[in-house]
CSV table of C-alpha atoms in Angstrom, one decimal:
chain,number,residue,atom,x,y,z
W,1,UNK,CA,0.0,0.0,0.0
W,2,UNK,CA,3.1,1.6,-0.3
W,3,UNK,CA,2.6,4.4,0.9
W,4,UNK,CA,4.2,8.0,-1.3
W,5,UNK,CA,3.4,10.7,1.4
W,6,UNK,CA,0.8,17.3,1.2
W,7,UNK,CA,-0.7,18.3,-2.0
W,8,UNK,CA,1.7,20.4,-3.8
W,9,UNK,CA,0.9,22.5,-7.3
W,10,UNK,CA,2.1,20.3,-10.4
W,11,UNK,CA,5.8,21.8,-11.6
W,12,UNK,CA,4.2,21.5,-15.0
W,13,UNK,CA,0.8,22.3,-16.3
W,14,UNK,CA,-0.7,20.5,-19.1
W,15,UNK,CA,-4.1,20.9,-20.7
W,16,UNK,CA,-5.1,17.6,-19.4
W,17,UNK,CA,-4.3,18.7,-15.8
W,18,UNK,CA,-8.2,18.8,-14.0
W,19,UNK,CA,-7.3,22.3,-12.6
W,20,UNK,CA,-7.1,24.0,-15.9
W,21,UNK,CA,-9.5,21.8,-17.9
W,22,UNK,CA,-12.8,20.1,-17.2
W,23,UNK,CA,-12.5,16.7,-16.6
W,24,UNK,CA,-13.4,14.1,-19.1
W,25,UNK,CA,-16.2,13.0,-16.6
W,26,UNK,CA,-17.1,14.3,-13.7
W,27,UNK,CA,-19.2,12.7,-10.8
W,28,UNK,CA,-22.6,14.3,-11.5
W,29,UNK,CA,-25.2,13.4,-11.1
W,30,UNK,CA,-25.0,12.1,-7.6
W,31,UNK,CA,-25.7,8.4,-8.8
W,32,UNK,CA,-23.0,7.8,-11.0
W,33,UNK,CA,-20.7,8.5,-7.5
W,34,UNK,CA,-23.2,5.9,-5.4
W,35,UNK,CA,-22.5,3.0,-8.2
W,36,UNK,CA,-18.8,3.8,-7.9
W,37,UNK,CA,-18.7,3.6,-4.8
W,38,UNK,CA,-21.2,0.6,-4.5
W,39,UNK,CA,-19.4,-1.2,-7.0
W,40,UNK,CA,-15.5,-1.1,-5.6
W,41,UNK,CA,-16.6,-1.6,-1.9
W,42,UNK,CA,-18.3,-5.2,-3.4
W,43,UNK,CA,-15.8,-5.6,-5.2
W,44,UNK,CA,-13.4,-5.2,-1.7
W,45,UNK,CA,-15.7,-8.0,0.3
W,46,UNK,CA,-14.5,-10.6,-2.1
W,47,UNK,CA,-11.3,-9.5,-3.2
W,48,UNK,CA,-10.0,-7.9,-0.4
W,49,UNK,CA,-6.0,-9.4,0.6
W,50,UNK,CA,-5.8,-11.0,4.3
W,51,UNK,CA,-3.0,-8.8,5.8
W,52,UNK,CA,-2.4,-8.5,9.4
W,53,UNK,CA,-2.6,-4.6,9.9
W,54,UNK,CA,-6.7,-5.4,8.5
W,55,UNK,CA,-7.2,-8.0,11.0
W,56,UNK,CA,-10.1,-7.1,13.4
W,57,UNK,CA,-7.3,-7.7,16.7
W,58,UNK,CA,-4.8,-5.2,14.5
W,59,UNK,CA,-3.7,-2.5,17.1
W,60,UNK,CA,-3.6,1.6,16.0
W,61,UNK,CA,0.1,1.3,16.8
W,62,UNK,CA,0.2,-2.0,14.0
W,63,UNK,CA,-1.2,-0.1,11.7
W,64,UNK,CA,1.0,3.5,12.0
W,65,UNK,CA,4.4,0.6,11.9
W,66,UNK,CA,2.5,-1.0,8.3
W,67,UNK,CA,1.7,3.0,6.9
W,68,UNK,CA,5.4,3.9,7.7
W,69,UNK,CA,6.8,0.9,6.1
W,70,UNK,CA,4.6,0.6,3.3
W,71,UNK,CA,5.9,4.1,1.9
W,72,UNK,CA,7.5,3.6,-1.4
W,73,UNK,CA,7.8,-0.1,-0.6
W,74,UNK,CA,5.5,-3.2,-1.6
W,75,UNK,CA,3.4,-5.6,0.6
W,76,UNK,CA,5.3,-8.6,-0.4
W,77,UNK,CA,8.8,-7.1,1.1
W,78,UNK,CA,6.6,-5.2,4.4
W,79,UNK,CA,4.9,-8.2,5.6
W,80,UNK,CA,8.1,-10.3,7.1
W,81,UNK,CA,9.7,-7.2,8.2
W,82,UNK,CA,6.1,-5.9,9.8
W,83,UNK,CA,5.6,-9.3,11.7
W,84,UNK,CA,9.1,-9.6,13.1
W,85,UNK,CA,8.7,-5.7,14.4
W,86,UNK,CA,5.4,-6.2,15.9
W,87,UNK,CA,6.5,-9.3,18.0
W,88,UNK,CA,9.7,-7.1,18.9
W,89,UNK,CA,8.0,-3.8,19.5
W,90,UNK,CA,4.2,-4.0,19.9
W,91,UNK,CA,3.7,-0.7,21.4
W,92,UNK,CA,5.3,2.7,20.8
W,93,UNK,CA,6.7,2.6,24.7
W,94,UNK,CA,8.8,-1.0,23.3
W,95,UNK,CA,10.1,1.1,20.3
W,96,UNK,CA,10.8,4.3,22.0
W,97,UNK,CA,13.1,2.6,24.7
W,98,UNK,CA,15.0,0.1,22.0
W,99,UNK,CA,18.5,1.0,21.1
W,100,UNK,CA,19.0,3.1,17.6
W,101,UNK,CA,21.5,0.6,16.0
W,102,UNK,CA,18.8,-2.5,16.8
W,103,UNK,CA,16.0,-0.1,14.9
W,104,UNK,CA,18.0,0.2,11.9
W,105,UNK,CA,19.3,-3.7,12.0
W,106,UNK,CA,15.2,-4.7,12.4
W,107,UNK,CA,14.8,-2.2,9.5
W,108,UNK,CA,16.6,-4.3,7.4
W,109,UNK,CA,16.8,-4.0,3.6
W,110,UNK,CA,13.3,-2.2,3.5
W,111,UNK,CA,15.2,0.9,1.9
W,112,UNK,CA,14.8,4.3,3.3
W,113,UNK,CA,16.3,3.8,6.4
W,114,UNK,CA,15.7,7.1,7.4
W,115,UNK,CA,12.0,6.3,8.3
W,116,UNK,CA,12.9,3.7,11.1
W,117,UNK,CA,14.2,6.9,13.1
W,118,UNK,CA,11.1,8.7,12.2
W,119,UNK,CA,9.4,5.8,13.0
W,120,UNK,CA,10.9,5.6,16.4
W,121,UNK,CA,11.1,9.4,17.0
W,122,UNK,CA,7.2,8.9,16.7
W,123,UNK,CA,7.1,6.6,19.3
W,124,UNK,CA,8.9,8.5,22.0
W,125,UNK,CA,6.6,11.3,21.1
W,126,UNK,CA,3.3,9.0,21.5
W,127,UNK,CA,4.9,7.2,24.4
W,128,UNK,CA,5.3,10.9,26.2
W,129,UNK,CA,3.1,13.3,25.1
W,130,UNK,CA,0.0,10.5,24.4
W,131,UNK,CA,0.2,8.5,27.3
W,132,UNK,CA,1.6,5.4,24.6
W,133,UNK,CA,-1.5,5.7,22.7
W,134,UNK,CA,-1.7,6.5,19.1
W,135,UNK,CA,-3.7,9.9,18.9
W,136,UNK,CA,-7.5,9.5,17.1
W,137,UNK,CA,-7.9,13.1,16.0
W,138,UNK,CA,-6.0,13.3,12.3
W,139,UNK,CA,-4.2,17.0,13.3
W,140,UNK,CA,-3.0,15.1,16.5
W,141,UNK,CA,-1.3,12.7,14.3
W,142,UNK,CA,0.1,15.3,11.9
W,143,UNK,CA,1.7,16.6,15.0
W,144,UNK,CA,3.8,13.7,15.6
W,145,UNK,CA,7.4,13.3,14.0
W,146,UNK,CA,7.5,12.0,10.3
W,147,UNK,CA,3.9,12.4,10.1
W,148,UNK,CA,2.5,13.6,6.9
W,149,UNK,CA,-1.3,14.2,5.3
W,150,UNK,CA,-1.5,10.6,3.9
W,151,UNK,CA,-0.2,8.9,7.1
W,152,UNK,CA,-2.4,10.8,9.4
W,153,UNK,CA,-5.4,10.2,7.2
W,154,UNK,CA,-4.5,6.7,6.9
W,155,UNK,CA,-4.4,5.8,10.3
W,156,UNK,CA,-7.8,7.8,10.9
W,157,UNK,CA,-9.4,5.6,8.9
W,158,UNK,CA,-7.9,2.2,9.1
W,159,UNK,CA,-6.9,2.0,12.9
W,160,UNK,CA,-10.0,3.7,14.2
W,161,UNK,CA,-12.6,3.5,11.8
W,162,UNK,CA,-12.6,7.4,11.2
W,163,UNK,CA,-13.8,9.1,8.4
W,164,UNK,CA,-10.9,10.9,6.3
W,165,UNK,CA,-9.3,11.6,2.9
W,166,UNK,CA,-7.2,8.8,2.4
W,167,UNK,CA,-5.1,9.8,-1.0
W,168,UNK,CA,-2.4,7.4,-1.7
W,169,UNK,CA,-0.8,6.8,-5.2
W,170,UNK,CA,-2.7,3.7,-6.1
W,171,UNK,CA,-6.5,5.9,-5.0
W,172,UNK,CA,-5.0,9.0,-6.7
W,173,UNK,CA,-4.5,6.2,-10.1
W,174,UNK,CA,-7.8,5.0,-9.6
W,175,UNK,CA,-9.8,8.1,-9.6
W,176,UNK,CA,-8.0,9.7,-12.4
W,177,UNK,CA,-8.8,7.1,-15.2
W,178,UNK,CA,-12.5,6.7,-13.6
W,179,UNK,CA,-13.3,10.5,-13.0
W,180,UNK,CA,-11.4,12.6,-15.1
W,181,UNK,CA,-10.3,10.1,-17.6
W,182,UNK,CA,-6.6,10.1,-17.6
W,183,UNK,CA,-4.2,7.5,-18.0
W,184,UNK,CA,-2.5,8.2,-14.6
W,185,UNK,CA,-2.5,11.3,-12.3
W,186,UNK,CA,-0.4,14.2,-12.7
W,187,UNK,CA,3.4,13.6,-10.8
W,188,UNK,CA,2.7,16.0,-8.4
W,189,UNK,CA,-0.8,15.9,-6.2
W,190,UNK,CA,-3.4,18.5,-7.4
W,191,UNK,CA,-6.1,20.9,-5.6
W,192,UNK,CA,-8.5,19.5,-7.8
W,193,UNK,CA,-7.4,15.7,-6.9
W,194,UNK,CA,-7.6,16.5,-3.3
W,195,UNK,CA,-11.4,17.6,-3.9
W,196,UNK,CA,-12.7,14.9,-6.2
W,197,UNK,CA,-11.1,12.7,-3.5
W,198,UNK,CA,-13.2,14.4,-1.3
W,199,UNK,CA,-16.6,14.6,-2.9
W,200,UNK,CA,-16.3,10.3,-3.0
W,201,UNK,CA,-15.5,9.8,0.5
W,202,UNK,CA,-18.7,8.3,2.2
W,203,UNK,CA,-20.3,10.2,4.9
W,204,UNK,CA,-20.6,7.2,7.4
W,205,UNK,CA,-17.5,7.0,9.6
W,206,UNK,CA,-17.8,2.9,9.0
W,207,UNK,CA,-18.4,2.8,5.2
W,208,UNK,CA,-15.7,6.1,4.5
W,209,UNK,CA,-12.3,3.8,6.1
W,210,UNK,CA,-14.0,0.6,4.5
W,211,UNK,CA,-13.9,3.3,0.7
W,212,UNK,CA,-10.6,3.9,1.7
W,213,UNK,CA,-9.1,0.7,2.1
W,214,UNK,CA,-11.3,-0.9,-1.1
W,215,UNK,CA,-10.0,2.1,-3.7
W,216,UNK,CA,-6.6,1.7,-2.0
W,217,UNK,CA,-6.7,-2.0,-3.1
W,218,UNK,CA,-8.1,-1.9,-6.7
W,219,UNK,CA,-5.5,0.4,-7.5
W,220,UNK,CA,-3.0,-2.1,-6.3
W,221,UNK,CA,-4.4,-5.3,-7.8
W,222,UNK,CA,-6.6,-4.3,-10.6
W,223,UNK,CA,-6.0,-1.2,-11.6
W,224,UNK,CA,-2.1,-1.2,-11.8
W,225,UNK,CA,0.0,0.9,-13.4
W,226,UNK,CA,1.6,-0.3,-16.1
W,227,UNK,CA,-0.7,-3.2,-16.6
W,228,UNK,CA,-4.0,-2.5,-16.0
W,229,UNK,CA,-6.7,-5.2,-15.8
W,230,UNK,CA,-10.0,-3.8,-17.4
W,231,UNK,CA,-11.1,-7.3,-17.7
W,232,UNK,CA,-11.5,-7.9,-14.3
W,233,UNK,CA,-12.4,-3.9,-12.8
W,234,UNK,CA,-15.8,-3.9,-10.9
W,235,UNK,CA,-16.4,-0.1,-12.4
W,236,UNK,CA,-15.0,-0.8,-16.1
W,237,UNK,CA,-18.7,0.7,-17.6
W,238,UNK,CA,-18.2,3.7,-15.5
W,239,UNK,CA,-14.7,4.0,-16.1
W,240,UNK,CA,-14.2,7.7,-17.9
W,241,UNK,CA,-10.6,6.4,-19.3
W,242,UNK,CA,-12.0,3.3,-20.6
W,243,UNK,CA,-14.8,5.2,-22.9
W,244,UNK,CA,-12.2,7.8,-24.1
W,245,UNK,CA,-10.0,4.8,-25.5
W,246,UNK,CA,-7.3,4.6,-23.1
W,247,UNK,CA,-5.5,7.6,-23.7
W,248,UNK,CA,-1.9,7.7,-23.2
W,249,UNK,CA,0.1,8.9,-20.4
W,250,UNK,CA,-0.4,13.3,-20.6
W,251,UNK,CA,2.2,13.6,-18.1
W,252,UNK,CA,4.5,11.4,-19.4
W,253,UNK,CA,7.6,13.6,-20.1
W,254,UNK,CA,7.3,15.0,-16.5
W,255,UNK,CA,7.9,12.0,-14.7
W,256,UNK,CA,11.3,11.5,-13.2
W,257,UNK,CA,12.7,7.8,-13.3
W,258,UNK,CA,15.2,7.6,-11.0
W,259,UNK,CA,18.1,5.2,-11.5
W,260,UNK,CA,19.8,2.9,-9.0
W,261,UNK,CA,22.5,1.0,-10.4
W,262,UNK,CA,25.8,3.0,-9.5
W,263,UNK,CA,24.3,6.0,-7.6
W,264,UNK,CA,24.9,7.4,-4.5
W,265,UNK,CA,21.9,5.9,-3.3
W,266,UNK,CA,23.1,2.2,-4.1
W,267,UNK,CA,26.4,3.6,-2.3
W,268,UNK,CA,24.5,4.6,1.0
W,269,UNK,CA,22.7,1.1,1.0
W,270,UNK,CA,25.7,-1.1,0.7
W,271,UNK,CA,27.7,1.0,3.6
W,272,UNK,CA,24.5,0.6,5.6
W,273,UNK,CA,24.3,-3.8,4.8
W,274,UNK,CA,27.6,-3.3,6.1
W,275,UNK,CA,27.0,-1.8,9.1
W,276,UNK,CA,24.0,-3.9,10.3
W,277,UNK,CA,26.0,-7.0,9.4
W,278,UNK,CA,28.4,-6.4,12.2
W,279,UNK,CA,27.7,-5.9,15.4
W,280,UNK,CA,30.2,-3.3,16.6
W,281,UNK,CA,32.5,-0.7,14.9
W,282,UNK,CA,33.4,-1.2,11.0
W,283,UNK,CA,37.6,-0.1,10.1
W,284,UNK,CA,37.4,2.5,7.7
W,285,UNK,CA,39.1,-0.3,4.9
W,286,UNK,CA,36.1,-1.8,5.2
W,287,UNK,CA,34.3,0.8,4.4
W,288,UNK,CA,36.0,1.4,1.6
W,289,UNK,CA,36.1,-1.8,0.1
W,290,UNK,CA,32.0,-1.8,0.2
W,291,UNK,CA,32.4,0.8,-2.6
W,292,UNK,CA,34.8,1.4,-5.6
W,293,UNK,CA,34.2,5.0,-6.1
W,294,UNK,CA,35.9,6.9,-3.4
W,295,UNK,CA,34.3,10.4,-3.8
W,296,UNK,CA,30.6,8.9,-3.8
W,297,UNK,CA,31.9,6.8,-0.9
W,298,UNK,CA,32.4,10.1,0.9
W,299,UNK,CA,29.3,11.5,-0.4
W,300,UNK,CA,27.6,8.6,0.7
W,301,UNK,CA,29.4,8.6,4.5
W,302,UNK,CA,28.8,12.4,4.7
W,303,UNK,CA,25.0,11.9,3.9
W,304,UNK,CA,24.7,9.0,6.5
W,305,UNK,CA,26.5,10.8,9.4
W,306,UNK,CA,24.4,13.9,9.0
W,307,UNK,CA,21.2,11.8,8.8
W,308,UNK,CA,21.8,10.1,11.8
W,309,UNK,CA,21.9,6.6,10.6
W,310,UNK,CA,26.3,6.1,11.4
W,311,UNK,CA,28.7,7.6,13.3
W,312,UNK,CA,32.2,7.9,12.4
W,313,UNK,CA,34.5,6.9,15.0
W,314,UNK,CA,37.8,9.2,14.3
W,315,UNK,CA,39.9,8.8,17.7
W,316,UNK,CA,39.7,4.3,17.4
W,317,UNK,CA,42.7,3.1,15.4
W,318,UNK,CA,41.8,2.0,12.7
W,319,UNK,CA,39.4,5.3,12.0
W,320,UNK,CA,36.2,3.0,12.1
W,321,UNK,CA,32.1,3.7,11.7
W,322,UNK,CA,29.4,2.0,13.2
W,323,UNK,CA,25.8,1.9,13.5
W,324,UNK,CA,24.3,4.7,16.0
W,325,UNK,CA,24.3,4.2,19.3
W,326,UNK,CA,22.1,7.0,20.6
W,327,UNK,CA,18.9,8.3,19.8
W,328,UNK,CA,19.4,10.1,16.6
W,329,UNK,CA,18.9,13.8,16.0
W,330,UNK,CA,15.3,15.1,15.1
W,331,UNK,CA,14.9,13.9,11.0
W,332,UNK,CA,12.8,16.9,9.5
């Protein structure tokens, strides 16, 4: 449900971009939005996937961990890593007091590493401000540490039931090929996403997080990406993309693909494999054999040290670097 994570203005405008143009199809009159909706929540009873963060014993604190790992990263890879932290950590209070370097070994090879420390920086906020209990009320949430819109909304409606605007990139996919009638949203989220979004969300508490999750899911099994499968969507004859002939992609030469063989990125991940493979400090020839390049192996350390996720150890002989051993400094 992974889980890309505020609305900003789309760097470039296009004509097909729903706040300069009319959409292709819009949700009037009121019907057509009651059969979308009726149509993808039955679609959901059937189809819906058996994870453990939508079981009815799934703690708020469960389902914050899932939303947090699921950024950017799919169910398949979150679901070890999620069960292993849960029977670890169950409550923010377990996460808050664990050690910084176990955090990022748990984390594993999830990517991002930098969201484990939000992730625990969270938890020592719930565990003192909120008594150890994850906060209902969605601006509470957006309060805490590495909290954004999506996440807050998120665990509104799928850990207590709440009624929000859950706009993730698989809903955001899903509404713009059956409301407006575009191949795939524009890169950056839209005022006018935000409010068709908005106008769909049920008014029963109840119903709204079961919308949420079963939009969520369609546009993760069904309608996909780069392989879309009409065949089997619950709303194909309402679909506004579908009747216009698929069109292609509008915002195609504004999307960034970003590479990973040989960047500093790759660079970053094998010093951190490194560093959670050994328990204790890392010589600095180590280091340096994990990467050819020596300046992006720099780049790489610099980034790291300042993001709190190693610390150089200068005065040891060999100069060394290990995982952190205290809690890290705020990550903005």
């Amino acid at each position: 449900m992974p889980r890309a994570r505020g609305p900003r203005p789309t760097t470039a405008p296009d004509a097909a971009d729903p706040d300069l143009a009319p959409p292709a199809t819009d949700l009037r009159p009121d019907h057509r939005a009651s059969d979308l909706r009726t149509a993808i929540l039955d679609w959901f009873t059937v189809h819906a996937r058996d994870l453990p963060w939508r079981a009815a014993d799934r703690t708020a604190w469960g389902v914050l961990v899932s939303e947090v790992m699921l950024q950017q990263t799919p169910v398949v890879r979150v679901l070890p890593a999620w069960t292993q932290w849960m029977a670890r950590w169950p409550t923010p209070d377990d996460l808050a007091a664990a050690g910084t370097a176990d955090v990022l070994r748990a984390w594993g090879r999830l990517g991002y590493p930098r969201r484990a420390l939000r992730l625990q920086e969270c938890a020592r906020a719930i565990a003192t401000s909120h008594a150890g209990v994850v906060p209902r009320d969605e601006a509470d949430l957006l309060a805490l540490p590495g909290i954004g819109p999506y996440t807050a909304a998120a665990v509104v409606a799928f850990a207590h039931g709440g009624r929000s605007v859950v706009l993730d990139t698989n809903v955001r996919r899903v509404l713009a090929r059956t409301v407006t009638g575009t191949a795939l949203p524009p890169p950056s989220q839209t005022a006018a996403e935000l409010r068709t979004a908005t106008a769909l969300v049920p008014l029963e508490p109840d119903r709204a997080a079961r919308w949420a999750a079963a939009s969520m899911e369609l546009g993760a099994l069904v309608c996909t990406a780069r392989a879309p499968r009409c065949e089997a969507c619950p709303v194909a004859s309402l679909c506004a993309w579908r009747a216009a002939g698929h069109p292609s992609d509008a915002h195609a030469a504004n999307r960034r693909t970003q590479a990973w063989a040989g960047t500093d990125r790759q660079a970053r991940g094998r010093v951190m494999a490194l560093l959670r493979a050994t328990h204790g400090p890392v010589p600095r020839a180590s280091v340096e054999a994990a990467w050819p390049d020596r300046s992006q192996l720099e780049r790489a350390l610099t980034g790291l040290v300042k993001d709190g996720l190693a610390e150089p150890l200068p005065a040891t002989s060999p100069h060394a670097y290990r995982l952190p051993q205290n809690p890290p400094p705020r990550v903005e």
